[in-house]
């Protein structure tokens, strides 16, 4: 976890003002804990189960929707793993009172169906639960106390007078205020919310584990087109690493917070969180839309979507190579222009071309005995690899006929996207840029057909990406004149110079496409 993402904590006498919260906390999109934030609420004393708070809450007659899960104490939020059932709020409170009594009497917390029916029989409004449902399988999750978009859904508006909107949220346009209450220990599934969230603990204790949005790959988000796109695919209480291998590293990106009664936690939009609640924990949360989303014009969505996907794809490519470097596509385009402007025909006699290159660039000729140890070793290994996989003699007789075929986006035998799987790419990667320049020049003058076979037939997608990045670094260390001379010699080896550029560019595009597919898998939950 980066230090810049560390959660900050504020005591009650240090709570920020509305302006401070907006500029110093909310704008950074980093969670923050506020100790004692809700201790002055009426609810803090009136709802306290140890001070007859359940009796106070039982007086309500509202019908609420409870989350019913057969997997309790884990409550998965995706729509296929639970159902919403209506029941009187007083019925749920009765379950809580019975659970509290069982706990005080050191009894088993499970309430038999017959006992449940007895509890329900004392309530005028009928309970709509089936007889085999245990109270521990119920959780009041996101029960509206206030909802600006759908006032008809508000089920516990009468509780609003017992809570206060924290002063640092007074300038916010709240989307909703909700009650969260469980009668037995419970665990939520890992998910994120599309709103900023202030989670306030009124009674009990919650443990919250948080992950920044950048940790999405380790949490395998559900597909973005599904009903539970904001949830993780893995069950963190029992992760299957054989199915979700990236999840083995999920702890490295997490932070844990313990919230006691009176505490509040700011959870920025997009932060994954998983919450464990103790027995009889009561919480209220406030949701509001972030400035980023509220100010984002709809007609800009497509543009920003492409920008974000492009940014993530670049990040994925850098992670594959474990090094940040600018792409070489523009450089290749410029090299094409340089060769074209040289005035030579696209196709020319090989002997004439070589003689012409020798006459033009004598200082670019690299003799084998002039190579440094690392460059000489790399040259030997590259030549050996090419000769081990390609019959260069045959290629010299048919290069003209095959040069067009390798311009396709991919070559079946070289579809390698991982640096560790490609010996050629690894050799290129460890070479210093100027050493690579020496190797390329030496191959161009001493083993031209081998260089041609290397580029046209053995350069994998990751190899093409590495080569162009090295060229880009090389260009930063040489003069414009030396760069022009180098690329004239390098591309002068090929009968069709533009076919060579196409082969390299097609490899780069294949590498970028695979990185894009990885991004969709890691961040969107879609496999292509």
PDB file of C-alpha atoms in Angstrom, residues 255-359:
ATOM      1  CA  UNK A 255      -6.057  -1.410   5.211  1.00  0.00           C
ATOM      2  CA  UNK A 256      -8.070  -2.345   8.283  1.00  0.00           C
ATOM      3  CA  UNK A 257     -10.100   0.007  10.506  1.00  0.00           C
ATOM      4  CA  UNK A 258     -11.919  -0.788  13.768  1.00  0.00           C
ATOM      5  CA  UNK A 259     -14.948   1.457  14.346  1.00  0.00           C
ATOM      6  CA  UNK A 260     -16.532   1.761  17.786  1.00  0.00           C
ATOM      7  CA  UNK A 261     -19.783   3.427  18.800  1.00  0.00           C
ATOM      8  CA  UNK A 262     -19.525   7.125  18.013  1.00  0.00           C
ATOM      9  CA  UNK A 263     -16.948   6.706  15.238  1.00  0.00           C
ATOM     10  CA  UNK A 264     -17.467   7.502  11.567  1.00  0.00           C
ATOM     11  CA  UNK A 265     -15.552   6.437   8.460  1.00  0.00           C
ATOM     12  CA  UNK A 266     -15.389   8.289   5.162  1.00  0.00           C
ATOM     13  CA  UNK A 267     -15.308   5.724   2.321  1.00  0.00           C
ATOM     14  CA  UNK A 268     -14.668   7.455  -1.021  1.00  0.00           C
ATOM     15  CA  UNK A 269     -16.508   6.253  -4.079  1.00  0.00           C
ATOM     16  CA  UNK A 270     -14.817   3.333  -5.809  1.00  0.00           C
ATOM     17  CA  UNK A 271     -12.976   2.057  -2.713  1.00  0.00           C
ATOM     18  CA  UNK A 272     -13.670  -1.634  -2.170  1.00  0.00           C
ATOM     19  CA  UNK A 273     -14.652  -2.476   1.394  1.00  0.00           C
ATOM     20  CA  UNK A 274     -15.636  -5.558   3.383  1.00  0.00           C
ATOM     21  CA  UNK A 275     -17.316  -5.129   6.762  1.00  0.00           C
ATOM     22  CA  UNK A 276     -17.522  -7.436   9.779  1.00  0.00           C
ATOM     23  CA  UNK A 277     -20.161  -6.455  12.352  1.00  0.00           C
ATOM     24  CA  UNK A 278     -20.392  -7.563  15.974  1.00  0.00           C
ATOM     25  CA  UNK A 279     -23.637  -8.658  17.619  1.00  0.00           C
ATOM     26  CA  UNK A 280     -26.293  -5.954  17.719  1.00  0.00           C
ATOM     27  CA  UNK A 281     -24.443  -3.348  15.749  1.00  0.00           C
ATOM     28  CA  UNK A 282     -26.393  -0.309  14.584  1.00  0.00           C
ATOM     29  CA  UNK A 283     -25.048   2.101  11.991  1.00  0.00           C
ATOM     30  CA  UNK A 284     -26.263   4.979   9.848  1.00  0.00           C
ATOM     31  CA  UNK A 285     -24.637   6.022   6.613  1.00  0.00           C
ATOM     32  CA  UNK A 286     -24.821   9.134   4.433  1.00  0.00           C
ATOM     33  CA  UNK A 287     -24.383   8.902   0.659  1.00  0.00           C
ATOM     34  CA  UNK A 288     -23.678  11.815  -1.643  1.00  0.00           C
ATOM     35  CA  UNK A 289     -22.381  12.133  -5.184  1.00  0.00           C
ATOM     36  CA  UNK A 290     -18.764  13.150  -5.625  1.00  0.00           C
ATOM     37  CA  UNK A 291     -17.868  16.398  -7.352  1.00  0.00           C
ATOM     38  CA  UNK A 292     -16.103  14.407 -10.064  1.00  0.00           C
ATOM     39  CA  UNK A 293     -19.258  12.574 -11.114  1.00  0.00           C
ATOM     40  CA  UNK A 294     -21.675  15.430 -10.531  1.00  0.00           C
ATOM     41  CA  UNK A 295     -19.618  17.770 -12.744  1.00  0.00           C
ATOM     42  CA  UNK A 296     -18.969  15.209 -15.491  1.00  0.00           C
ATOM     43  CA  UNK A 297     -21.077  16.046 -18.526  1.00  0.00           C
ATOM     44  CA  UNK A 298     -22.750  13.051 -20.126  1.00  0.00           C
ATOM     45  CA  UNK A 299     -21.519  13.944 -23.603  1.00  0.00           C
ATOM     46  CA  UNK A 300     -17.942  13.531 -22.287  1.00  0.00           C
ATOM     47  CA  UNK A 301     -18.455   9.943 -21.070  1.00  0.00           C
ATOM     48  CA  UNK A 302     -17.217   8.294 -24.271  1.00  0.00           C
ATOM     49  CA  UNK A 303     -14.094  10.464 -24.362  1.00  0.00           C
ATOM     50  CA  UNK A 304     -13.144   9.844 -20.747  1.00  0.00           C
ATOM     51  CA  UNK A 305     -13.900   6.140 -21.084  1.00  0.00           C
ATOM     52  CA  UNK A 306     -11.354   5.929 -23.906  1.00  0.00           C
ATOM     53  CA  UNK A 307      -8.842   8.020 -21.948  1.00  0.00           C
ATOM     54  CA  UNK A 308      -9.173   5.809 -18.884  1.00  0.00           C
ATOM     55  CA  UNK A 309      -8.948   2.555 -20.837  1.00  0.00           C
ATOM     56  CA  UNK A 310      -5.916   3.876 -22.692  1.00  0.00           C
ATOM     57  CA  UNK A 311      -4.262   4.901 -19.442  1.00  0.00           C
ATOM     58  CA  UNK A 312      -4.904   1.507 -17.858  1.00  0.00           C
ATOM     59  CA  UNK A 313      -3.656  -0.268 -20.975  1.00  0.00           C
ATOM     60  CA  UNK A 314      -0.404   1.720 -20.881  1.00  0.00           C
ATOM     61  CA  UNK A 315      -0.048   0.848 -17.195  1.00  0.00           C
ATOM     62  CA  UNK A 316      -0.628  -2.831 -17.945  1.00  0.00           C
ATOM     63  CA  UNK A 317       2.014  -2.811 -20.679  1.00  0.00           C
ATOM     64  CA  UNK A 318       4.523  -1.183 -18.343  1.00  0.00           C
ATOM     65  CA  UNK A 319       3.763  -3.742 -15.657  1.00  0.00           C
ATOM     66  CA  UNK A 320       4.376  -6.583 -18.096  1.00  0.00           C
ATOM     67  CA  UNK A 321       7.798  -5.120 -18.848  1.00  0.00           C
ATOM     68  CA  UNK A 322       8.262  -3.912 -15.277  1.00  0.00           C
ATOM     69  CA  UNK A 323       9.525  -0.588 -16.493  1.00  0.00           C
ATOM     70  CA  UNK A 324       7.873   2.662 -17.559  1.00  0.00           C
ATOM     71  CA  UNK A 325       8.907   3.878 -20.986  1.00  0.00           C
ATOM     72  CA  UNK A 326       7.331   5.870 -23.781  1.00  0.00           C
ATOM     73  CA  UNK A 327       6.020   3.984 -26.767  1.00  0.00           C
ATOM     74  CA  UNK A 328       7.972   3.973 -30.025  1.00  0.00           C
ATOM     75  CA  UNK A 329       5.122   4.203 -32.540  1.00  0.00           C
ATOM     76  CA  UNK A 330       5.667   7.856 -33.366  1.00  0.00           C
ATOM     77  CA  UNK A 331       9.381   7.224 -33.658  1.00  0.00           C
ATOM     78  CA  UNK A 332       8.721   4.452 -36.164  1.00  0.00           C
ATOM     79  CA  UNK A 333       6.549   6.760 -38.217  1.00  0.00           C
ATOM     80  CA  UNK A 334       9.334   9.326 -38.305  1.00  0.00           C
ATOM     81  CA  UNK A 335      11.854   6.660 -39.306  1.00  0.00           C
ATOM     82  CA  UNK A 336       9.584   5.711 -42.195  1.00  0.00           C
ATOM     83  CA  UNK A 337       9.556   9.321 -43.325  1.00  0.00           C
ATOM     84  CA  UNK A 338      13.352   9.528 -43.071  1.00  0.00           C
ATOM     85  CA  UNK A 339      13.852   6.450 -45.247  1.00  0.00           C
ATOM     86  CA  UNK A 340      11.233   7.580 -47.747  1.00  0.00           C
ATOM     87  CA  UNK A 341      12.796  11.045 -47.982  1.00  0.00           C
ATOM     88  CA  UNK A 342      16.186   9.480 -48.686  1.00  0.00           C
ATOM     89  CA  UNK A 343      15.096   9.283 -52.295  1.00  0.00           C
ATOM     90  CA  UNK A 344      15.884   5.592 -52.838  1.00  0.00           C
ATOM     91  CA  UNK A 345      13.260   3.353 -54.529  1.00  0.00           C
ATOM     92  CA  UNK A 346      11.206   1.058 -52.328  1.00  0.00           C
ATOM     93  CA  UNK A 347      12.702  -2.036 -53.988  1.00  0.00           C
ATOM     94  CA  UNK A 348      16.289  -2.160 -55.175  1.00  0.00           C
ATOM     95  CA  UNK A 349      19.016  -4.660 -55.944  1.00  0.00           C
ATOM     96  CA  UNK A 350      20.566  -5.992 -52.737  1.00  0.00           C
ATOM     97  CA  UNK A 351      24.160  -5.653 -53.842  1.00  0.00           C
ATOM     98  CA  UNK A 352      23.613  -2.119 -55.077  1.00  0.00           C
ATOM     99  CA  UNK A 353      21.860  -1.194 -51.824  1.00  0.00           C
ATOM    100  CA  UNK A 354      24.680  -2.570 -49.700  1.00  0.00           C
ATOM    101  CA  UNK A 355      27.308  -0.839 -51.802  1.00  0.00           C
ATOM    102  CA  UNK A 356      25.361   2.396 -51.570  1.00  0.00           C
ATOM    103  CA  UNK A 357      25.013   2.088 -47.779  1.00  0.00           C
ATOM    104  CA  UNK A 358      28.706   1.375 -47.378  1.00  0.00           C
ATOM    105  CA  UNK A 359      29.552   4.410 -49.411  1.00  0.00           C
TER     106      UNK A 359
END
